[in-house]
mmCIF file with all atom_site columns, C-alpha atoms in Angstrom:
data_model
loop_
_atom_site.group_PDB
_atom_site.id
_atom_site.type_symbol
_atom_site.label_atom_id
_atom_site.label_alt_id
_atom_site.label_comp_id
_atom_site.label_asym_id
_atom_site.label_entity_id
_atom_site.label_seq_id
_atom_site.pdbx_PDB_ins_code
_atom_site.Cartn_x
_atom_site.Cartn_y
_atom_site.Cartn_z
_atom_site.occupancy
_atom_site.B_iso_or_equiv
_atom_site.pdbx_formal_charge
_atom_site.auth_seq_id
_atom_site.auth_comp_id
_atom_site.auth_asym_id
_atom_site.auth_atom_id
_atom_site.pdbx_PDB_model_num
ATOM 1   C CA . GLU Y 1 1   ? 66.563 -58.556 34.838 1.00 0.00 ? 1   GLU Y CA 1
ATOM 2   C CA . ALA Y 1 2   ? 63.634 -57.303 34.254 1.00 0.00 ? 2   ALA Y CA 1
ATOM 3   C CA . GLY Y 1 3   ? 63.177 -53.271 33.454 1.00 0.00 ? 3   GLY Y CA 1
ATOM 4   C CA . VAL Y 1 4   ? 60.699 -50.746 35.330 1.00 0.00 ? 4   VAL Y CA 1
ATOM 5   C CA . THR Y 1 5   ? 57.528 -52.203 34.171 1.00 0.00 ? 5   THR Y CA 1
ATOM 6   C CA . GLN Y 1 6   ? 54.285 -49.556 33.996 1.00 0.00 ? 6   GLN Y CA 1
ATOM 7   C CA . PHE Y 1 7   ? 51.422 -49.397 33.585 1.00 0.00 ? 7   PHE Y CA 1
ATOM 8   C CA . PRO Y 1 8   ? 48.796 -48.693 31.432 1.00 0.00 ? 8   PRO Y CA 1
ATOM 9   C CA . SER Y 1 9   ? 50.728 -47.730 29.193 1.00 0.00 ? 9   SER Y CA 1
ATOM 10  C CA . HIS Y 1 10  ? 48.421 -45.057 28.031 1.00 0.00 ? 10  HIS Y CA 1
ATOM 11  C CA . SER Y 1 11  ? 45.170 -43.782 29.654 1.00 0.00 ? 11  SER Y CA 1
ATOM 12  C CA . VAL Y 1 12  ? 42.426 -41.823 28.883 1.00 0.00 ? 12  VAL Y CA 1
ATOM 13  C CA . ILE Y 1 13  ? 39.946 -40.265 31.500 1.00 0.00 ? 13  ILE Y CA 1
ATOM 14  C CA . GLU Y 1 14  ? 37.623 -37.494 31.622 1.00 0.00 ? 14  GLU Y CA 1
ATOM 15  C CA . LYS Y 1 15  ? 38.582 -34.481 33.852 1.00 0.00 ? 15  LYS Y CA 1
ATOM 16  C CA . GLY Y 1 16  ? 36.568 -35.205 37.952 1.00 0.00 ? 16  GLY Y CA 1
ATOM 17  C CA . GLN Y 1 17  ? 37.567 -39.197 37.397 1.00 0.00 ? 17  GLN Y CA 1
ATOM 18  C CA . THR Y 1 18  ? 39.910 -40.932 39.388 1.00 0.00 ? 18  THR Y CA 1
ATOM 19  C CA . VAL Y 1 19  ? 43.024 -43.241 37.763 1.00 0.00 ? 19  VAL Y CA 1
ATOM 20  C CA . THR Y 1 20  ? 45.663 -45.708 39.149 1.00 0.00 ? 20  THR Y CA 1
ATOM 21  C CA . LEU Y 1 21  ? 49.317 -45.449 37.221 1.00 0.00 ? 21  LEU Y CA 1
ATOM 22  C CA . ARG Y 1 22  ? 51.254 -48.090 38.644 1.00 0.00 ? 22  ARG Y CA 1
ATOM 23  C CA . CYS Y 1 23  ? 54.918 -48.329 39.131 1.00 0.00 ? 23  CYS Y CA 1
ATOM 24  C CA . ASP Y 1 24  ? 57.018 -52.481 39.453 1.00 0.00 ? 24  ASP Y CA 1
ATOM 25  C CA . PRO Y 1 25  ? 60.478 -51.370 40.007 1.00 0.00 ? 25  PRO Y CA 1
ATOM 26  C CA . ILE Y 1 26  ? 63.287 -53.764 39.339 1.00 0.00 ? 26  ILE Y CA 1
ATOM 27  C CA . SER Y 1 27  ? 63.621 -56.202 41.758 1.00 0.00 ? 27  SER Y CA 1
ATOM 28  C CA . GLY Y 1 28  ? 66.551 -55.205 44.528 1.00 0.00 ? 28  GLY Y CA 1
ATOM 29  C CA . HIS Y 1 29  ? 65.969 -51.514 43.953 1.00 0.00 ? 29  HIS Y CA 1
ATOM 30  C CA . ASP Y 1 30  ? 64.778 -49.997 47.149 1.00 0.00 ? 30  ASP Y CA 1
ATOM 31  C CA . ASN Y 1 31  ? 64.958 -46.800 46.066 1.00 0.00 ? 31  ASN Y CA 1
ATOM 32  C CA . LEU Y 1 32  ? 61.347 -46.048 43.903 1.00 0.00 ? 32  LEU Y CA 1
ATOM 33  C CA . TYR Y 1 33  ? 60.135 -42.229 41.627 1.00 0.00 ? 33  TYR Y CA 1
ATOM 34  C CA . TRP Y 1 34  ? 58.120 -40.905 40.177 1.00 0.00 ? 34  TRP Y CA 1
ATOM 35  C CA . TYR Y 1 35  ? 57.777 -38.856 37.289 1.00 0.00 ? 35  TYR Y CA 1
ATOM 36  C CA . ARG Y 1 36  ? 55.748 -36.310 35.437 1.00 0.00 ? 36  ARG Y CA 1
ATOM 37  C CA . ARG Y 1 37  ? 56.644 -34.254 31.707 1.00 0.00 ? 37  ARG Y CA 1
ATOM 38  C CA . VAL Y 1 38  ? 54.077 -32.185 30.353 1.00 0.00 ? 38  VAL Y CA 1
ATOM 39  C CA . MET Y 1 39  ? 53.281 -30.965 27.343 1.00 0.00 ? 39  MET Y CA 1
ATOM 40  C CA . GLY Y 1 40  ? 56.864 -31.646 26.210 1.00 0.00 ? 40  GLY Y CA 1
ATOM 41  C CA . LYS Y 1 41  ? 59.035 -29.304 29.398 1.00 0.00 ? 41  LYS Y CA 1
ATOM 42  C CA . GLU Y 1 42  ? 61.321 -30.956 31.691 1.00 0.00 ? 42  GLU Y CA 1
ATOM 43  C CA . ILE Y 1 43  ? 60.753 -34.309 33.089 1.00 0.00 ? 43  ILE Y CA 1
ATOM 44  C CA . LYS Y 1 44  ? 59.950 -33.210 36.536 1.00 0.00 ? 44  LYS Y CA 1
ATOM 45  C CA . PHE Y 1 45  ? 60.252 -35.491 39.744 1.00 0.00 ? 45  PHE Y CA 1
ATOM 46  C CA . LEU Y 1 46  ? 57.547 -35.876 41.607 1.00 0.00 ? 46  LEU Y CA 1
ATOM 47  C CA . LEU Y 1 47  ? 59.369 -38.286 44.833 1.00 0.00 ? 47  LEU Y CA 1
ATOM 48  C CA . HIS Y 1 48  ? 60.647 -40.469 46.218 1.00 0.00 ? 48  HIS Y CA 1
ATOM 49  C CA . PHE Y 1 49  ? 60.412 -43.727 47.914 1.00 0.00 ? 49  PHE Y CA 1
ATOM 50  C CA . VAL Y 1 50  ? 63.415 -46.011 50.353 1.00 0.00 ? 50  VAL Y CA 1
ATOM 51  C CA . LYS Y 1 51  ? 61.830 -48.911 50.509 1.00 0.00 ? 51  LYS Y CA 1
ATOM 52  C CA . GLU Y 1 52  ? 57.750 -47.805 51.349 1.00 0.00 ? 52  GLU Y CA 1
ATOM 53  C CA . SER Y 1 53  ? 59.003 -45.133 53.032 1.00 0.00 ? 53  SER Y CA 1
ATOM 54  C CA . LYS Y 1 54  ? 58.807 -41.775 51.062 1.00 0.00 ? 54  LYS Y CA 1
ATOM 55  C CA . GLN Y 1 55  ? 61.914 -39.922 51.384 1.00 0.00 ? 55  GLN Y CA 1
ATOM 56  C CA . ASP Y 1 56  ? 60.742 -36.796 49.310 1.00 0.00 ? 56  ASP Y CA 1
ATOM 57  C CA . GLU Y 1 57  ? 57.667 -36.121 47.869 1.00 0.00 ? 57  GLU Y CA 1
ATOM 58  C CA . SER Y 1 58  ? 59.097 -32.407 47.320 1.00 0.00 ? 58  SER Y CA 1
ATOM 59  C CA . GLY Y 1 59  ? 56.831 -32.396 43.617 1.00 0.00 ? 59  GLY Y CA 1
ATOM 60  C CA . MET Y 1 60  ? 54.280 -33.563 44.555 1.00 0.00 ? 60  MET Y CA 1
ATOM 61  C CA . PRO Y 1 61  ? 51.788 -30.638 43.194 1.00 0.00 ? 61  PRO Y CA 1
ATOM 62  C CA . ASN Y 1 62  ? 49.287 -31.164 45.155 1.00 0.00 ? 62  ASN Y CA 1
ATOM 63  C CA . ASN Y 1 63  ? 46.924 -33.125 47.289 1.00 0.00 ? 63  ASN Y CA 1
ATOM 64  C CA . ARG Y 1 64  ? 44.931 -34.808 44.647 1.00 0.00 ? 64  ARG Y CA 1
ATOM 65  C CA . PHE Y 1 65  ? 47.357 -36.513 43.942 1.00 0.00 ? 65  PHE Y CA 1
ATOM 66  C CA . LEU Y 1 66  ? 48.025 -40.030 46.228 1.00 0.00 ? 66  LEU Y CA 1
ATOM 67  C CA . ALA Y 1 67  ? 51.546 -42.278 45.909 1.00 0.00 ? 67  ALA Y CA 1
ATOM 68  C CA . GLU Y 1 68  ? 52.053 -45.649 48.441 1.00 0.00 ? 68  GLU Y CA 1
ATOM 69  C CA . ARG Y 1 69  ? 54.925 -47.782 48.278 1.00 0.00 ? 69  ARG Y CA 1
ATOM 70  C CA . THR Y 1 70  ? 53.292 -50.327 49.786 1.00 0.00 ? 70  THR Y CA 1
ATOM 71  C CA . GLY Y 1 71  ? 55.770 -53.070 51.342 1.00 0.00 ? 71  GLY Y CA 1
ATOM 72  C CA . GLY Y 1 72  ? 58.561 -51.932 49.323 1.00 0.00 ? 72  GLY Y CA 1
ATOM 73  C CA . THR Y 1 73  ? 57.758 -53.324 45.820 1.00 0.00 ? 73  THR Y CA 1
ATOM 74  C CA . TYR Y 1 74  ? 55.564 -52.453 43.238 1.00 0.00 ? 74  TYR Y CA 1
ATOM 75  C CA . SER Y 1 75  ? 54.468 -48.649 44.126 1.00 0.00 ? 75  SER Y CA 1
ATOM 76  C CA . THR Y 1 76  ? 50.701 -47.248 42.755 1.00 0.00 ? 76  THR Y CA 1
ATOM 77  C CA . LEU Y 1 77  ? 49.889 -43.207 42.228 1.00 0.00 ? 77  LEU Y CA 1
ATOM 78  C CA . LYS Y 1 78  ? 46.648 -42.274 41.600 1.00 0.00 ? 78  LYS Y CA 1
ATOM 79  C CA . VAL Y 1 79  ? 44.927 -39.036 40.478 1.00 0.00 ? 79  VAL Y CA 1
ATOM 80  C CA . GLN Y 1 80  ? 41.820 -37.869 41.727 1.00 0.00 ? 80  GLN Y CA 1
ATOM 81  C CA . PRO Y 1 81  ? 39.719 -35.861 41.003 1.00 0.00 ? 81  PRO Y CA 1
ATOM 82  C CA . ALA Y 1 82  ? 41.773 -35.755 37.313 1.00 0.00 ? 82  ALA Y CA 1
ATOM 83  C CA . GLU Y 1 83  ? 41.993 -32.076 35.788 1.00 0.00 ? 83  GLU Y CA 1
ATOM 84  C CA . LEU Y 1 84  ? 43.033 -31.082 32.010 1.00 0.00 ? 84  LEU Y CA 1
ATOM 85  C CA . GLU Y 1 85  ? 46.859 -29.788 33.818 1.00 0.00 ? 85  GLU Y CA 1
ATOM 86  C CA . ASP Y 1 86  ? 48.043 -33.681 35.232 1.00 0.00 ? 86  ASP Y CA 1
ATOM 87  C CA . SER Y 1 87  ? 47.911 -34.866 31.692 1.00 0.00 ? 87  SER Y CA 1
ATOM 88  C CA . GLY Y 1 88  ? 51.072 -35.379 29.803 1.00 0.00 ? 88  GLY Y CA 1
ATOM 89  C CA . VAL Y 1 89  ? 53.439 -38.672 30.661 1.00 0.00 ? 89  VAL Y CA 1
ATOM 90  C CA . TYR Y 1 90  ? 54.104 -39.687 34.249 1.00 0.00 ? 90  TYR Y CA 1
ATOM 91  C CA . PHE Y 1 91  ? 57.771 -41.875 34.685 1.00 0.00 ? 91  PHE Y CA 1
ATOM 92  C CA . CYS Y 1 92  ? 59.411 -44.137 37.424 1.00 0.00 ? 92  CYS Y CA 1
ATOM 93  C CA . ALA Y 1 93  ? 61.980 -44.732 37.889 1.00 0.00 ? 93  ALA Y CA 1
ATOM 94  C CA . SER Y 1 94  ? 64.015 -47.142 40.321 1.00 0.00 ? 94  SER Y CA 1
ATOM 95  C CA . SER Y 1 95  ? 68.109 -47.374 41.670 1.00 0.00 ? 95  SER Y CA 1
ATOM 96  C CA . ARG Y 1 96  ? 70.094 -49.429 43.763 1.00 0.00 ? 96  ARG Y CA 1
ATOM 97  C CA . ASP Y 1 97  ? 70.473 -48.411 47.808 1.00 0.00 ? 97  ASP Y CA 1
ATOM 98  C CA . SER Y 1 98  ? 74.080 -48.383 47.737 1.00 0.00 ? 98  SER Y CA 1
ATOM 99  C CA . GLY Y 1 99  ? 76.977 -46.094 47.294 1.00 0.00 ? 99  GLY Y CA 1
ATOM 100 C CA . LEU Y 1 100 ? 76.458 -43.961 43.663 1.00 0.00 ? 100 LEU Y CA 1
ATOM 101 C CA . ALA Y 1 101 ? 74.993 -46.766 42.056 1.00 0.00 ? 101 ALA Y CA 1
ATOM 102 C CA . GLY Y 1 102 ? 71.990 -45.121 43.830 1.00 0.00 ? 102 GLY Y CA 1
ATOM 103 C CA . HIS Y 1 103 ? 72.442 -42.868 42.076 1.00 0.00 ? 103 HIS Y CA 1
ATOM 104 C CA . GLU Y 1 104 ? 71.606 -44.283 38.394 1.00 0.00 ? 104 GLU Y CA 1
ATOM 105 C CA . GLN Y 1 105 ? 67.798 -44.768 37.290 1.00 0.00 ? 105 GLN Y CA 1
ATOM 106 C CA . TYR Y 1 106 ? 66.261 -46.918 35.187 1.00 0.00 ? 106 TYR Y CA 1
ATOM 107 C CA . PHE Y 1 107 ? 63.001 -45.722 33.837 1.00 0.00 ? 107 PHE Y CA 1
ATOM 108 C CA . GLY Y 1 108 ? 59.844 -47.260 32.892 1.00 0.00 ? 108 GLY Y CA 1
ATOM 109 C CA . PRO Y 1 109 ? 58.292 -46.503 29.360 1.00 0.00 ? 109 PRO Y CA 1
ATOM 110 C CA . GLY Y 1 110 ? 56.152 -43.992 30.988 1.00 0.00 ? 110 GLY Y CA 1
ATOM 111 C CA . THR Y 1 111 ? 52.135 -43.678 31.064 1.00 0.00 ? 111 THR Y CA 1
ATOM 112 C CA . ARG Y 1 112 ? 50.501 -41.094 28.593 1.00 0.00 ? 112 ARG Y CA 1
ATOM 113 C CA . LEU Y 1 113 ? 47.517 -39.952 30.869 1.00 0.00 ? 113 LEU Y CA 1
ATOM 114 C CA . THR Y 1 114 ? 44.549 -37.791 29.140 1.00 0.00 ? 114 THR Y CA 1
ATOM 115 C CA . VAL Y 1 115 ? 42.268 -35.717 30.496 1.00 0.00 ? 115 VAL Y CA 1
ATOM 116 C CA . THR Y 1 116 ? 40.036 -34.458 28.522 1.00 0.00 ? 116 THR Y CA 1
ATOM 117 C CA . ALA E 2 1   ? 67.447 -25.102 43.285 1.00 0.00 ? 1   ALA E CA 1
ATOM 118 C CA . GLN E 2 2   ? 69.829 -26.553 40.772 1.00 0.00 ? 2   GLN E CA 1
ATOM 119 C CA . SER E 2 3   ? 68.838 -26.334 37.396 1.00 0.00 ? 3   SER E CA 1
ATOM 120 C CA . VAL E 2 4   ? 69.440 -27.893 33.962 1.00 0.00 ? 4   VAL E CA 1
ATOM 121 C CA . THR E 2 5   ? 69.437 -25.636 30.526 1.00 0.00 ? 5   THR E CA 1
ATOM 122 C CA . GLN E 2 6   ? 68.832 -27.561 27.078 1.00 0.00 ? 6   GLN E CA 1
ATOM 123 C CA . PRO E 2 7   ? 69.155 -24.527 24.087 1.00 0.00 ? 7   PRO E CA 1
ATOM 124 C CA . ASP E 2 8   ? 68.788 -26.600 20.996 1.00 0.00 ? 8   ASP E CA 1
ATOM 125 C CA . ILE E 2 9   ? 65.128 -27.685 20.971 1.00 0.00 ? 9   ILE E CA 1
ATOM 126 C CA . HIS E 2 10  ? 66.018 -29.416 17.735 1.00 0.00 ? 10  HIS E CA 1
ATOM 127 C CA . ILE E 2 11  ? 68.660 -30.816 16.034 1.00 0.00 ? 11  ILE E CA 1
ATOM 128 C CA . THR E 2 12  ? 69.252 -32.024 12.478 1.00 0.00 ? 12  THR E CA 1
ATOM 129 C CA . VAL E 2 13  ? 72.711 -33.843 11.331 1.00 0.00 ? 13  VAL E CA 1
ATOM 130 C CA . SER E 2 14  ? 73.268 -35.861 8.285  1.00 0.00 ? 14  SER E CA 1
ATOM 131 C CA . GLU E 2 15  ? 73.938 -39.649 9.076  1.00 0.00 ? 15  GLU E CA 1
ATOM 132 C CA . GLY E 2 16  ? 77.505 -40.297 9.097  1.00 0.00 ? 16  GLY E CA 1
ATOM 133 C CA . ALA E 2 17  ? 78.908 -35.628 10.935 1.00 0.00 ? 17  ALA E CA 1
ATOM 134 C CA . SER E 2 18  ? 79.680 -35.923 13.769 1.00 0.00 ? 18  SER E CA 1
ATOM 135 C CA . LEU E 2 19  ? 77.047 -34.345 16.812 1.00 0.00 ? 19  LEU E CA 1
ATOM 136 C CA . GLU E 2 20  ? 77.397 -31.886 19.508 1.00 0.00 ? 20  GLU E CA 1
ATOM 137 C CA . LEU E 2 21  ? 74.669 -31.285 22.383 1.00 0.00 ? 21  LEU E CA 1
ATOM 138 C CA . ARG E 2 22  ? 74.432 -28.945 24.680 1.00 0.00 ? 22  ARG E CA 1
ATOM 139 C CA . CYS E 2 23  ? 73.765 -28.898 27.940 1.00 0.00 ? 23  CYS E CA 1
ATOM 140 C CA . ASN E 2 24  ? 74.536 -26.517 31.176 1.00 0.00 ? 24  ASN E CA 1
ATOM 141 C CA . TYR E 2 25  ? 73.468 -26.388 34.645 1.00 0.00 ? 25  TYR E CA 1
ATOM 142 C CA . SER E 2 26  ? 73.140 -23.991 37.810 1.00 0.00 ? 26  SER E CA 1
ATOM 143 C CA . TYR E 2 27  ? 74.391 -26.295 41.473 1.00 0.00 ? 27  TYR E CA 1
ATOM 144 C CA . GLY E 2 28  ? 75.851 -25.189 43.621 1.00 0.00 ? 28  GLY E CA 1
ATOM 145 C CA . ALA E 2 29  ? 78.637 -27.131 43.208 1.00 0.00 ? 29  ALA E CA 1
ATOM 146 C CA . THR E 2 30  ? 79.596 -29.859 41.145 1.00 0.00 ? 30  THR E CA 1
ATOM 147 C CA . PRO E 2 31  ? 76.734 -31.810 40.833 1.00 0.00 ? 31  PRO E CA 1
ATOM 148 C CA . TYR E 2 32  ? 76.256 -35.567 39.315 1.00 0.00 ? 32  TYR E CA 1
ATOM 149 C CA . LEU E 2 33  ? 76.265 -35.012 35.812 1.00 0.00 ? 33  LEU E CA 1
ATOM 150 C CA . PHE E 2 34  ? 73.534 -37.795 33.166 1.00 0.00 ? 34  PHE E CA 1
ATOM 151 C CA . TRP E 2 35  ? 72.643 -37.878 30.212 1.00 0.00 ? 35  TRP E CA 1
ATOM 152 C CA . TYR E 2 36  ? 69.600 -39.613 28.721 1.00 0.00 ? 36  TYR E CA 1
ATOM 153 C CA . VAL E 2 37  ? 68.292 -41.077 25.786 1.00 0.00 ? 37  VAL E CA 1
ATOM 154 C CA . GLN E 2 38  ? 64.606 -42.136 25.054 1.00 0.00 ? 38  GLN E CA 1
ATOM 155 C CA . SER E 2 39  ? 63.436 -43.003 21.897 1.00 0.00 ? 39  SER E CA 1
ATOM 156 C CA . PRO E 2 40  ? 59.617 -44.014 20.524 1.00 0.00 ? 40  PRO E CA 1
ATOM 157 C CA . GLY E 2 41  ? 57.575 -45.798 22.645 1.00 0.00 ? 41  GLY E CA 1
ATOM 158 C CA . GLN E 2 42  ? 61.060 -46.632 25.115 1.00 0.00 ? 42  GLN E CA 1
ATOM 159 C CA . GLY E 2 43  ? 61.394 -44.914 28.300 1.00 0.00 ? 43  GLY E CA 1
ATOM 160 C CA . LEU E 2 44  ? 64.939 -42.794 28.835 1.00 0.00 ? 44  LEU E CA 1
ATOM 161 C CA . GLN E 2 45  ? 68.010 -45.240 28.748 1.00 0.00 ? 45  GLN E CA 1
ATOM 162 C CA . LEU E 2 46  ? 71.204 -44.127 30.258 1.00 0.00 ? 46  LEU E CA 1
ATOM 163 C CA . LEU E 2 47  ? 73.965 -43.094 28.117 1.00 0.00 ? 47  LEU E CA 1
ATOM 164 C CA . LEU E 2 48  ? 76.627 -41.677 30.296 1.00 0.00 ? 48  LEU E CA 1
ATOM 165 C CA . LYS E 2 49  ? 76.986 -40.250 34.583 1.00 0.00 ? 49  LYS E CA 1
ATOM 166 C CA . TYR E 2 50  ? 80.038 -37.955 35.167 1.00 0.00 ? 50  TYR E CA 1
ATOM 167 C CA . PHE E 2 51  ? 80.528 -38.938 39.906 1.00 0.00 ? 51  PHE E CA 1
ATOM 168 C CA . SER E 2 52  ? 83.989 -37.197 39.726 1.00 0.00 ? 52  SER E CA 1
ATOM 169 C CA . GLY E 2 53  ? 87.287 -37.883 38.260 1.00 0.00 ? 53  GLY E CA 1
ATOM 170 C CA . ASP E 2 54  ? 88.399 -37.521 34.656 1.00 0.00 ? 54  ASP E CA 1
ATOM 171 C CA . THR E 2 55  ? 86.238 -34.853 33.059 1.00 0.00 ? 55  THR E CA 1
ATOM 172 C CA . LEU E 2 56  ? 85.547 -36.663 29.460 1.00 0.00 ? 56  LEU E CA 1
ATOM 173 C CA . VAL E 2 57  ? 82.955 -39.699 29.573 1.00 0.00 ? 57  VAL E CA 1
ATOM 174 C CA . GLN E 2 58  ? 82.574 -42.203 28.067 1.00 0.00 ? 58  GLN E CA 1
ATOM 175 C CA . GLY E 2 59  ? 78.982 -44.173 27.478 1.00 0.00 ? 59  GLY E CA 1
ATOM 176 C CA . ILE E 2 60  ? 76.662 -46.720 25.454 1.00 0.00 ? 60  ILE E CA 1
ATOM 177 C CA . LYS E 2 61  ? 76.277 -46.330 21.603 1.00 0.00 ? 61  LYS E CA 1
ATOM 178 C CA . GLY E 2 62  ? 78.828 -44.499 21.633 1.00 0.00 ? 62  GLY E CA 1
ATOM 179 C CA . PHE E 2 63  ? 78.373 -40.770 22.680 1.00 0.00 ? 63  PHE E CA 1
ATOM 180 C CA . GLU E 2 64  ? 81.197 -39.126 25.075 1.00 0.00 ? 64  GLU E CA 1
ATOM 181 C CA . ALA E 2 65  ? 80.247 -36.241 27.225 1.00 0.00 ? 65  ALA E CA 1
ATOM 182 C CA . GLU E 2 66  ? 82.789 -33.260 28.374 1.00 0.00 ? 66  GLU E CA 1
ATOM 183 C CA . PHE E 2 67  ? 82.062 -31.861 32.619 1.00 0.00 ? 67  PHE E CA 1
ATOM 184 C CA . LYS E 2 68  ? 83.946 -28.346 31.996 1.00 0.00 ? 68  LYS E CA 1
ATOM 185 C CA . ARG E 2 69  ? 83.353 -26.944 35.438 1.00 0.00 ? 69  ARG E CA 1
ATOM 186 C CA . SER E 2 70  ? 84.524 -23.295 34.726 1.00 0.00 ? 70  SER E CA 1
ATOM 187 C CA . GLN E 2 71  ? 81.251 -23.657 32.165 1.00 0.00 ? 71  GLN E CA 1
ATOM 188 C CA . SER E 2 72  ? 79.134 -25.253 33.734 1.00 0.00 ? 72  SER E CA 1
ATOM 189 C CA . SER E 2 73  ? 78.206 -27.739 30.409 1.00 0.00 ? 73  SER E CA 1
ATOM 190 C CA . PHE E 2 74  ? 77.991 -30.944 30.139 1.00 0.00 ? 74  PHE E CA 1
ATOM 191 C CA . ASN E 2 75  ? 78.391 -31.694 26.599 1.00 0.00 ? 75  ASN E CA 1
ATOM 192 C CA . LEU E 2 76  ? 77.255 -34.598 24.645 1.00 0.00 ? 76  LEU E CA 1
ATOM 193 C CA . ARG E 2 77  ? 79.265 -35.868 21.953 1.00 0.00 ? 77  ARG E CA 1
ATOM 194 C CA . LYS E 2 78  ? 79.414 -38.429 18.678 1.00 0.00 ? 78  LYS E CA 1
ATOM 195 C CA . PRO E 2 79  ? 82.221 -38.389 15.902 1.00 0.00 ? 79  PRO E CA 1
ATOM 196 C CA . SER E 2 80  ? 79.396 -40.226 13.333 1.00 0.00 ? 80  SER E CA 1
ATOM 197 C CA . VAL E 2 81  ? 75.946 -40.101 13.709 1.00 0.00 ? 81  VAL E CA 1
ATOM 198 C CA . HIS E 2 82  ? 73.855 -43.345 13.127 1.00 0.00 ? 82  HIS E CA 1
ATOM 199 C CA . TRP E 2 83  ? 69.968 -42.958 11.549 1.00 0.00 ? 83  TRP E CA 1
ATOM 200 C CA . SER E 2 84  ? 69.325 -45.069 14.962 1.00 0.00 ? 84  SER E CA 1
ATOM 201 C CA . ASP E 2 85  ? 70.382 -41.777 16.954 1.00 0.00 ? 85  ASP E CA 1
ATOM 202 C CA . ALA E 2 86  ? 67.440 -40.528 16.311 1.00 0.00 ? 86  ALA E CA 1
ATOM 203 C CA . ALA E 2 87  ? 65.790 -39.601 19.904 1.00 0.00 ? 87  ALA E CA 1
ATOM 204 C CA . GLU E 2 88  ? 65.325 -37.342 22.396 1.00 0.00 ? 88  GLU E CA 1
ATOM 205 C CA . TYR E 2 89  ? 68.493 -36.858 24.404 1.00 0.00 ? 89  TYR E CA 1
ATOM 206 C CA . PHE E 2 90  ? 68.255 -34.535 27.432 1.00 0.00 ? 90  PHE E CA 1
ATOM 207 C CA . CYS E 2 91  ? 70.810 -34.691 30.148 1.00 0.00 ? 91  CYS E CA 1
ATOM 208 C CA . ALA E 2 92  ? 70.181 -34.348 34.058 1.00 0.00 ? 92  ALA E CA 1
ATOM 209 C CA . VAL E 2 93  ? 72.194 -33.339 37.236 1.00 0.00 ? 93  VAL E CA 1
ATOM 210 C CA . GLY E 2 94  ? 71.543 -35.084 40.712 1.00 0.00 ? 94  GLY E CA 1
ATOM 211 C CA . ALA E 2 95  ? 72.656 -33.556 44.617 1.00 0.00 ? 95  ALA E CA 1
ATOM 212 C CA . ARG E 2 96  ? 76.085 -34.841 45.624 1.00 0.00 ? 96  ARG E CA 1
ATOM 213 C CA . ARG E 2 97  ? 75.134 -36.462 48.670 1.00 0.00 ? 97  ARG E CA 1
ATOM 214 C CA . THR E 2 98  ? 75.738 -39.675 50.126 1.00 0.00 ? 98  THR E CA 1
ATOM 215 C CA . ASN E 2 99  ? 71.895 -41.600 49.390 1.00 0.00 ? 99  ASN E CA 1
ATOM 216 C CA . ALA E 2 100 ? 70.002 -41.635 46.321 1.00 0.00 ? 100 ALA E CA 1
ATOM 217 C CA . GLY E 2 101 ? 67.797 -39.240 45.201 1.00 0.00 ? 101 GLY E CA 1
ATOM 218 C CA . LYS E 2 102 ? 65.996 -37.027 42.258 1.00 0.00 ? 102 LYS E CA 1
ATOM 219 C CA . SER E 2 103 ? 67.440 -35.754 39.393 1.00 0.00 ? 103 SER E CA 1
ATOM 220 C CA . THR E 2 104 ? 67.276 -32.698 37.652 1.00 0.00 ? 104 THR E CA 1
ATOM 221 C CA . PHE E 2 105 ? 65.822 -32.806 33.686 1.00 0.00 ? 105 PHE E CA 1
ATOM 222 C CA . GLY E 2 106 ? 66.219 -30.519 31.168 1.00 0.00 ? 106 GLY E CA 1
ATOM 223 C CA . ASP E 2 107 ? 63.934 -30.228 29.060 1.00 0.00 ? 107 ASP E CA 1
ATOM 224 C CA . GLY E 2 108 ? 64.954 -32.603 26.024 1.00 0.00 ? 108 GLY E CA 1
ATOM 225 C CA . THR E 2 109 ? 66.665 -31.754 22.546 1.00 0.00 ? 109 THR E CA 1
ATOM 226 C CA . THR E 2 110 ? 65.065 -33.841 19.967 1.00 0.00 ? 110 THR E CA 1
ATOM 227 C CA . LEU E 2 111 ? 67.711 -35.313 16.823 1.00 0.00 ? 111 LEU E CA 1
ATOM 228 C CA . THR E 2 112 ? 66.982 -36.077 13.153 1.00 0.00 ? 112 THR E CA 1
ATOM 229 C CA . VAL E 2 113 ? 69.588 -37.637 11.663 1.00 0.00 ? 113 VAL E CA 1
ATOM 230 C CA . LYS E 2 114 ? 68.834 -37.597 7.669  1.00 0.00 ? 114 LYS E CA 1
ATOM 231 C CA . PRO E 2 115 ? 70.080 -40.363 5.195  1.00 0.00 ? 115 PRO E CA 1
#
């Protein structure tokens, strides 16, 4: 089966611009997560979807970030307007929605966002 | 709040030598525990996981980890390192709950393998 895919792999934008990141989870995985790694620090949780519903968005840094998962399939993460501190690698992960398997997250390769 | 500490930012070992990467966690109870590896240009790959039962867990690529409740640790080990093991390694904890949820990660440990 295909793994988690993310697009684009790298994005360079100027401060104040808008960027939209996309994540396609593994087919059949109801859980979808967004994480971010800034400046080589720890990978931080942003939010968690179960199908199309936001289960936990406690990690979203501010209202410049908007995540959607229409139809419960792929997800987008929009940053508008982008700031310098938004630079980092954005990871998407997905997992099944069944017992302990739900805790096994499969990660995509990440999108490296550079804001200049 | 749960947290994870990986005390070693960077470790260098010779090929064929043994390896131990340290991980300590803070959590109110016994969490779910994970080790991931990230090779350059790749996503994070799950090496192994601990949910319950035997505290010594085996993973892929010859890795194992031991959960020690008294030390709040989940150290990763490999008896003989291969050059292809050079990568960044992340320890993570997940809340013990019935439905899926977020993981909390450490800062990562970069492993360099000398020939």
